[in-house]
Amino acid sequence: MADRKGKFAGDDPFVIAKAWLTEAQASEPNDPNAIALSTVDQDGMPNARMVLLKEIESHGKGDGAFVFYTNYGSTKGQELAATGKAAFVMHWKSLRRQIRVRGIVTLEDGPQADAYFRSRSLKSRLGAWASDQSAPLSSRAALVAEVAKVTTKHGTNPDRPPFWGGYRISPLEIEFWADGDFRLHDRFCWSRLTRESPWNIERLSP
């Protein structure tokens, strides 16, 4: 597309996304990798919450994925397991840009998840063991007591819990949005029918 220049230029959306995130890391005051992740329950009722994107994978030739980690038994984990689909938006006020993604979800439950878990702080690793995420909790004291219990049991180098790991979103749609004067924003949508299909790129009206 002739007018897809500057920050929108490129033939790989994952490379563009990584470049935008790198820019945001230099200007956004807090959590530039935060995404608003959306799922739906068995009745089609939507849910949304903030999680931290941990990796943008780029395998070349326009192939890649977005990876985050959480408790498989959480509400979002259960909804992801049921539908295998998710959407998210990343918004950066400092850059006046955002990226919207919709796609297919698969588990990351192997060595990559183990390596990421080991990279987390000890408190975060013990917290993952202690929290029955999304389940009712009687009190904060009960949670603190459970942390003490798992610390005694798992020590200072706990393995990754079997109920905790990663999700990889392979997008079928990625939209890059940038603020424009007079609210004439720039929007470019990359879409494909399947993960193996070529990308189609369209400019969208603001």
PDB file of C-alpha atoms in Angstrom:
ATOM      1  CA  MET A   1       0.000   0.000   0.000  1.00  0.00           C
ATOM      2  CA  ALA A   2       1.571   3.230  -1.218  1.00  0.00           C
ATOM      3  CA  ASP A   3       0.746   5.458   1.773  1.00  0.00           C
ATOM      4  CA  ARG A   4       1.801   2.919   4.444  1.00  0.00           C
ATOM      5  CA  LYS A   5       4.992   4.749   5.365  1.00  0.00           C
ATOM      6  CA  GLY A   6       7.021   5.671   8.439  1.00  0.00           C
ATOM      7  CA  LYS A   7       5.921   3.852  11.584  1.00  0.00           C
ATOM      8  CA  PHE A   8       3.480   1.743   9.533  1.00  0.00           C
ATOM      9  CA  ALA A   9       6.029   0.577   6.960  1.00  0.00           C
ATOM     10  CA  GLY A  10       7.124  -3.035   6.683  1.00  0.00           C
ATOM     11  CA  ASP A  11       6.059  -6.421   5.378  1.00  0.00           C
ATOM     12  CA  ASP A  12       5.893  -8.221   8.751  1.00  0.00           C
ATOM     13  CA  PRO A  13       3.316  -7.073  11.349  1.00  0.00           C
ATOM     14  CA  PHE A  14       5.225  -8.715  14.200  1.00  0.00           C
ATOM     15  CA  VAL A  15       8.345  -6.710  13.387  1.00  0.00           C
ATOM     16  CA  ILE A  16       6.252  -3.526  13.363  1.00  0.00           C
ATOM     17  CA  ALA A  17       4.634  -4.470  16.686  1.00  0.00           C
ATOM     18  CA  LYS A  18       8.021  -5.138  18.290  1.00  0.00           C
ATOM     19  CA  ALA A  19       9.321  -1.774  17.048  1.00  0.00           C
ATOM     20  CA  TRP A  20       6.319   0.044  18.504  1.00  0.00           C
ATOM     21  CA  LEU A  21       6.730  -1.734  21.840  1.00  0.00           C
ATOM     22  CA  THR A  22      10.426  -0.831  21.923  1.00  0.00           C
ATOM     23  CA  GLU A  23       9.509   2.829  21.399  1.00  0.00           C
ATOM     24  CA  ALA A  24       6.911   2.620  24.157  1.00  0.00           C
ATOM     25  CA  GLN A  25       9.453   1.160  26.582  1.00  0.00           C
ATOM     26  CA  ALA A  26      11.408   4.413  26.288  1.00  0.00           C
ATOM     27  CA  SER A  27       8.448   6.727  26.838  1.00  0.00           C
ATOM     28  CA  GLU A  28       5.643   4.972  28.723  1.00  0.00           C
ATOM     29  CA  PRO A  29       5.972   5.505  32.514  1.00  0.00           C
ATOM     30  CA  ASN A  30       4.493   2.166  33.624  1.00  0.00           C
ATOM     31  CA  ASP A  31       4.080  -1.299  32.102  1.00  0.00           C
ATOM     32  CA  PRO A  32       4.447  -0.516  28.387  1.00  0.00           C
ATOM     33  CA  ASN A  33       3.759  -4.218  27.753  1.00  0.00           C
ATOM     34  CA  ALA A  34       0.327  -4.150  29.431  1.00  0.00           C
ATOM     35  CA  ILE A  35      -2.540  -5.469  27.317  1.00  0.00           C
ATOM     36  CA  ALA A  36      -6.289  -5.471  27.895  1.00  0.00           C
ATOM     37  CA  LEU A  37      -7.092  -9.128  27.233  1.00  0.00           C
ATOM     38  CA  SER A  38     -10.641 -10.088  26.249  1.00  0.00           C
ATOM     39  CA  THR A  39     -12.258 -13.528  26.430  1.00  0.00           C
ATOM     40  CA  VAL A  40     -15.846 -14.805  26.494  1.00  0.00           C
ATOM     41  CA  ASP A  41     -17.546 -17.291  28.791  1.00  0.00           C
ATOM     42  CA  GLN A  42     -19.748 -20.240  27.802  1.00  0.00           C
ATOM     43  CA  ASP A  43     -22.763 -17.929  27.458  1.00  0.00           C
ATOM     44  CA  GLY A  44     -20.920 -15.487  25.217  1.00  0.00           C
ATOM     45  CA  MET A  45     -20.591 -12.889  27.992  1.00  0.00           C
ATOM     46  CA  PRO A  46     -17.320 -10.983  27.477  1.00  0.00           C
ATOM     47  CA  ASN A  47     -14.590 -10.482  30.058  1.00  0.00           C
ATOM     48  CA  ALA A  48     -11.605  -8.117  30.023  1.00  0.00           C
ATOM     49  CA  ARG A  49      -8.591  -7.633  32.263  1.00  0.00           C
ATOM     50  CA  MET A  50      -5.044  -6.288  32.127  1.00  0.00           C
ATOM     51  CA  VAL A  51      -2.175  -8.751  31.771  1.00  0.00           C
ATOM     52  CA  LEU A  52       1.469  -8.317  30.816  1.00  0.00           C
ATOM     53  CA  LEU A  53       2.606  -9.376  27.364  1.00  0.00           C
ATOM     54  CA  LYS A  54       5.933 -11.150  27.772  1.00  0.00           C
ATOM     55  CA  GLU A  55       7.018 -11.785  24.199  1.00  0.00           C
ATOM     56  CA  ILE A  56       6.262 -10.889  20.608  1.00  0.00           C
ATOM     57  CA  GLU A  57       7.516 -13.791  18.538  1.00  0.00           C
ATOM     58  CA  SER A  58       8.563 -13.119  14.954  1.00  0.00           C
ATOM     59  CA  HIS A  59       9.416 -16.198  12.896  1.00  0.00           C
ATOM     60  CA  GLY A  60       9.825 -14.398   9.577  1.00  0.00           C
ATOM     61  CA  LYS A  61       7.595 -14.203   6.491  1.00  0.00           C
ATOM     62  CA  GLY A  62       4.822 -12.560   8.509  1.00  0.00           C
ATOM     63  CA  ASP A  63       4.513 -15.416  10.987  1.00  0.00           C
ATOM     64  CA  GLY A  64       4.570 -14.973  14.751  1.00  0.00           C
ATOM     65  CA  ALA A  65       2.577 -14.770  17.967  1.00  0.00           C
ATOM     66  CA  PHE A  66       1.992 -12.835  21.179  1.00  0.00           C
ATOM     67  CA  VAL A  67       2.786 -14.650  24.456  1.00  0.00           C
ATOM     68  CA  PHE A  68       1.623 -14.080  28.030  1.00  0.00           C
ATOM     69  CA  TYR A  69       1.519 -16.231  31.188  1.00  0.00           C
ATOM     70  CA  THR A  70      -1.094 -16.946  33.837  1.00  0.00           C
ATOM     71  CA  ASN A  71      -2.838 -19.567  35.982  1.00  0.00           C
ATOM     72  CA  TYR A  72      -4.596 -22.123  33.760  1.00  0.00           C
ATOM     73  CA  GLY A  73      -7.393 -22.478  36.314  1.00  0.00           C
ATOM     74  CA  SER A  74      -8.194 -18.769  36.420  1.00  0.00           C
ATOM     75  CA  THR A  75     -11.340 -17.400  34.828  1.00  0.00           C
ATOM     76  CA  LYS A  76      -9.426 -16.319  31.741  1.00  0.00           C
ATOM     77  CA  GLY A  77      -7.670 -19.680  31.590  1.00  0.00           C
ATOM     78  CA  GLN A  78     -10.965 -21.542  31.666  1.00  0.00           C
ATOM     79  CA  GLU A  79     -12.476 -19.289  29.014  1.00  0.00           C
ATOM     80  CA  LEU A  80      -9.430 -19.611  26.777  1.00  0.00           C
ATOM     81  CA  ALA A  81      -9.576 -23.399  27.116  1.00  0.00           C
ATOM     82  CA  ALA A  82     -13.261 -23.409  26.156  1.00  0.00           C
ATOM     83  CA  THR A  83     -13.065 -21.179  23.079  1.00  0.00           C
ATOM     84  CA  GLY A  84      -9.432 -21.198  21.953  1.00  0.00           C
ATOM     85  CA  LYS A  85      -9.820 -17.550  20.945  1.00  0.00           C
ATOM     86  CA  ALA A  86      -8.909 -14.154  22.415  1.00  0.00           C
ATOM     87  CA  ALA A  87      -8.494 -10.488  21.616  1.00  0.00           C
ATOM     88  CA  PHE A  88      -6.448  -7.718  23.167  1.00  0.00           C
ATOM     89  CA  VAL A  89      -5.513  -4.093  22.793  1.00  0.00           C
ATOM     90  CA  MET A  90      -2.242  -2.352  23.723  1.00  0.00           C
ATOM     91  CA  HIS A  91      -2.565   1.408  24.142  1.00  0.00           C
ATOM     92  CA  TRP A  92       0.260   3.871  24.710  1.00  0.00           C
ATOM     93  CA  LYS A  93      -0.738   7.385  25.742  1.00  0.00           C
ATOM     94  CA  SER A  94       2.817   8.649  25.370  1.00  0.00           C
ATOM     95  CA  LEU A  95       2.941   7.613  21.694  1.00  0.00           C
ATOM     96  CA  ARG A  96      -0.759   8.114  20.953  1.00  0.00           C
ATOM     97  CA  ARG A  97      -0.834   4.681  19.361  1.00  0.00           C
ATOM     98  CA  GLN A  98      -2.475   1.328  19.882  1.00  0.00           C
ATOM     99  CA  ILE A  99      -2.423  -2.213  18.521  1.00  0.00           C
ATOM    100  CA  ARG A 100      -5.516  -4.424  18.417  1.00  0.00           C
ATOM    101  CA  VAL A 101      -5.228  -8.205  17.987  1.00  0.00           C
ATOM    102  CA  ARG A 102      -7.746 -11.037  17.492  1.00  0.00           C
ATOM    103  CA  GLY A 103      -6.652 -14.622  17.124  1.00  0.00           C
ATOM    104  CA  ILE A 104      -6.312 -18.280  17.969  1.00  0.00           C
ATOM    105  CA  VAL A 105      -4.900 -19.348  21.342  1.00  0.00           C
ATOM    106  CA  THR A 106      -2.648 -22.314  22.132  1.00  0.00           C
ATOM    107  CA  LEU A 107      -0.837 -23.336  25.323  1.00  0.00           C
ATOM    108  CA  GLU A 108       2.838 -22.727  25.944  1.00  0.00           C
ATOM    109  CA  ASP A 109       3.440 -25.467  28.508  1.00  0.00           C
ATOM    110  CA  GLY A 110       6.983 -26.575  27.777  1.00  0.00           C
ATOM    111  CA  PRO A 111      10.603 -25.447  28.204  1.00  0.00           C
ATOM    112  CA  GLN A 112       9.814 -21.869  27.200  1.00  0.00           C
ATOM    113  CA  ALA A 113       7.287 -21.590  30.039  1.00  0.00           C
ATOM    114  CA  ASP A 114       9.772 -23.223  32.452  1.00  0.00           C
ATOM    115  CA  ALA A 115      12.464 -20.711  31.471  1.00  0.00           C
ATOM    116  CA  TYR A 116      10.161 -17.738  31.924  1.00  0.00           C
ATOM    117  CA  PHE A 117       8.977 -18.998  35.321  1.00  0.00           C
ATOM    118  CA  ARG A 118      12.597 -19.329  36.489  1.00  0.00           C
ATOM    119  CA  SER A 119      13.257 -15.722  35.409  1.00  0.00           C
ATOM    120  CA  ARG A 120      10.574 -14.367  37.759  1.00  0.00           C
ATOM    121  CA  SER A 121      11.351 -13.140  41.269  1.00  0.00           C
ATOM    122  CA  LEU A 122      11.146 -15.719  44.053  1.00  0.00           C
ATOM    123  CA  LYS A 123       8.147 -13.946  45.580  1.00  0.00           C
ATOM    124  CA  SER A 124       6.305 -14.083  42.256  1.00  0.00           C
ATOM    125  CA  ARG A 125       7.063 -17.794  41.852  1.00  0.00           C
ATOM    126  CA  LEU A 126       5.853 -18.590  45.358  1.00  0.00           C
ATOM    127  CA  GLY A 127       2.795 -16.410  44.776  1.00  0.00           C
ATOM    128  CA  ALA A 128       1.942 -18.461  41.704  1.00  0.00           C
ATOM    129  CA  TRP A 129       1.941 -21.613  43.846  1.00  0.00           C
ATOM    130  CA  ALA A 130      -0.073 -19.995  46.643  1.00  0.00           C
ATOM    131  CA  SER A 131      -2.856 -18.342  44.665  1.00  0.00           C
ATOM    132  CA  ASP A 132      -5.920 -20.251  43.508  1.00  0.00           C
ATOM    133  CA  GLN A 133      -6.470 -17.462  41.014  1.00  0.00           C
ATOM    134  CA  SER A 134     -10.053 -16.176  40.574  1.00  0.00           C
ATOM    135  CA  ALA A 135     -11.404 -18.466  43.345  1.00  0.00           C
ATOM    136  CA  PRO A 136     -13.108 -16.892  46.410  1.00  0.00           C
ATOM    137  CA  LEU A 137     -10.658 -15.962  49.203  1.00  0.00           C
ATOM    138  CA  SER A 138     -11.674 -15.702  52.859  1.00  0.00           C
ATOM    139  CA  SER A 139      -9.068 -13.074  53.777  1.00  0.00           C
ATOM    140  CA  ARG A 140      -5.675 -11.666  52.870  1.00  0.00           C
ATOM    141  CA  ALA A 141      -4.295 -13.349  55.982  1.00  0.00           C
ATOM    142  CA  ALA A 142      -5.316 -16.700  54.534  1.00  0.00           C
ATOM    143  CA  LEU A 143      -3.360 -15.918  51.354  1.00  0.00           C
ATOM    144  CA  VAL A 144      -0.269 -14.864  53.329  1.00  0.00           C
ATOM    145  CA  ALA A 145      -0.497 -18.087  55.332  1.00  0.00           C
ATOM    146  CA  GLU A 146      -0.658 -20.104  52.119  1.00  0.00           C
ATOM    147  CA  VAL A 147       2.472 -18.322  50.838  1.00  0.00           C
ATOM    148  CA  ALA A 148       4.291 -19.332  54.031  1.00  0.00           C
ATOM    149  CA  LYS A 149       3.081 -22.895  53.585  1.00  0.00           C
ATOM    150  CA  VAL A 150       4.267 -23.223  49.968  1.00  0.00           C
ATOM    151  CA  THR A 151       7.579 -21.554  50.875  1.00  0.00           C
ATOM    152  CA  THR A 152       8.217 -24.293  53.433  1.00  0.00           C
ATOM    153  CA  LYS A 153       7.179 -26.981  50.952  1.00  0.00           C
ATOM    154  CA  HIS A 154       8.903 -25.751  47.755  1.00  0.00           C
ATOM    155  CA  GLY A 155      11.891 -23.850  49.137  1.00  0.00           C
ATOM    156  CA  THR A 156      13.796 -21.089  47.391  1.00  0.00           C
ATOM    157  CA  ASN A 157      13.839 -22.565  43.894  1.00  0.00           C
ATOM    158  CA  PRO A 158      10.300 -23.807  43.167  1.00  0.00           C
ATOM    159  CA  ASP A 159       9.501 -25.536  39.890  1.00  0.00           C
ATOM    160  CA  ARG A 160       6.763 -24.153  37.663  1.00  0.00           C
ATOM    161  CA  PRO A 161       3.346 -25.253  38.926  1.00  0.00           C
ATOM    162  CA  PRO A 162       1.506 -27.677  36.617  1.00  0.00           C
ATOM    163  CA  PHE A 163      -1.448 -25.278  36.645  1.00  0.00           C
ATOM    164  CA  TRP A 164       0.556 -22.244  35.523  1.00  0.00           C
ATOM    165  CA  GLY A 165       2.091 -21.432  32.155  1.00  0.00           C
ATOM    166  CA  GLY A 166       1.804 -19.551  28.904  1.00  0.00           C
ATOM    167  CA  TYR A 167      -0.644 -18.771  26.160  1.00  0.00           C
ATOM    168  CA  ARG A 168       0.331 -17.970  22.605  1.00  0.00           C
ATOM    169  CA  ILE A 169      -2.056 -15.840  20.545  1.00  0.00           C
ATOM    170  CA  SER A 170      -1.601 -16.411  16.809  1.00  0.00           C
ATOM    171  CA  PRO A 171      -3.469 -13.493  15.246  1.00  0.00           C
ATOM    172  CA  LEU A 172      -5.883 -13.573  12.351  1.00  0.00           C
ATOM    173  CA  GLU A 173      -6.214  -9.804  12.608  1.00  0.00           C
ATOM    174  CA  ILE A 174      -3.852  -7.042  13.745  1.00  0.00           C
ATOM    175  CA  GLU A 175      -4.755  -3.369  13.581  1.00  0.00           C
ATOM    176  CA  PHE A 176      -2.186  -0.600  13.962  1.00  0.00           C
ATOM    177  CA  TRP A 177      -3.694   2.740  15.018  1.00  0.00           C
ATOM    178  CA  ALA A 178      -2.022   6.139  15.400  1.00  0.00           C
ATOM    179  CA  ASP A 179      -3.526   9.445  16.462  1.00  0.00           C
ATOM    180  CA  GLY A 180      -4.055  12.013  13.713  1.00  0.00           C
ATOM    181  CA  ASP A 181      -4.819  15.725  13.596  1.00  0.00           C
ATOM    182  CA  PHE A 182      -8.508  16.695  13.706  1.00  0.00           C
ATOM    183  CA  ARG A 183      -9.276  13.096  14.763  1.00  0.00           C
ATOM    184  CA  LEU A 184      -8.299  11.868  11.297  1.00  0.00           C
ATOM    185  CA  HIS A 185      -6.479   8.866  12.741  1.00  0.00           C
ATOM    186  CA  ASP A 186      -4.391   6.424  10.716  1.00  0.00           C
ATOM    187  CA  ARG A 187      -5.543   2.786  10.863  1.00  0.00           C
ATOM    188  CA  PHE A 188      -4.099  -0.175   9.009  1.00  0.00           C
ATOM    189  CA  CYS A 189      -5.640  -3.616   9.422  1.00  0.00           C
ATOM    190  CA  TRP A 190      -3.710  -6.800   8.634  1.00  0.00           C
ATOM    191  CA  SER A 191      -6.044  -9.784   8.270  1.00  0.00           C
ATOM    192  CA  ARG A 192      -5.868 -13.404   7.106  1.00  0.00           C
ATOM    193  CA  LEU A 193      -8.313 -16.314   6.962  1.00  0.00           C
ATOM    194  CA  THR A 194      -6.018 -18.847   8.677  1.00  0.00           C
ATOM    195  CA  ARG A 195      -2.579 -18.828  10.281  1.00  0.00           C
ATOM    196  CA  GLU A 196      -1.173 -20.206   7.033  1.00  0.00           C
ATOM    197  CA  SER A 197      -2.880 -17.629   4.771  1.00  0.00           C
ATOM    198  CA  PRO A 198      -1.110 -14.542   3.388  1.00  0.00           C
ATOM    199  CA  TRP A 199      -1.849 -11.198   5.025  1.00  0.00           C
ATOM    200  CA  ASN A 200      -4.246  -8.723   3.462  1.00  0.00           C
ATOM    201  CA  ILE A 201      -3.599  -5.075   4.410  1.00  0.00           C
ATOM    202  CA  GLU A 202      -6.251  -2.370   4.299  1.00  0.00           C
ATOM    203  CA  ARG A 203      -6.377   1.238   5.397  1.00  0.00           C
ATOM    204  CA  LEU A 204      -9.478   1.834   7.529  1.00  0.00           C
ATOM    205  CA  SER A 205     -11.465   5.019   7.998  1.00  0.00           C
ATOM    206  CA  PRO A 206     -10.823   6.672  11.367  1.00  0.00           C
TER     207      PRO A 206
END
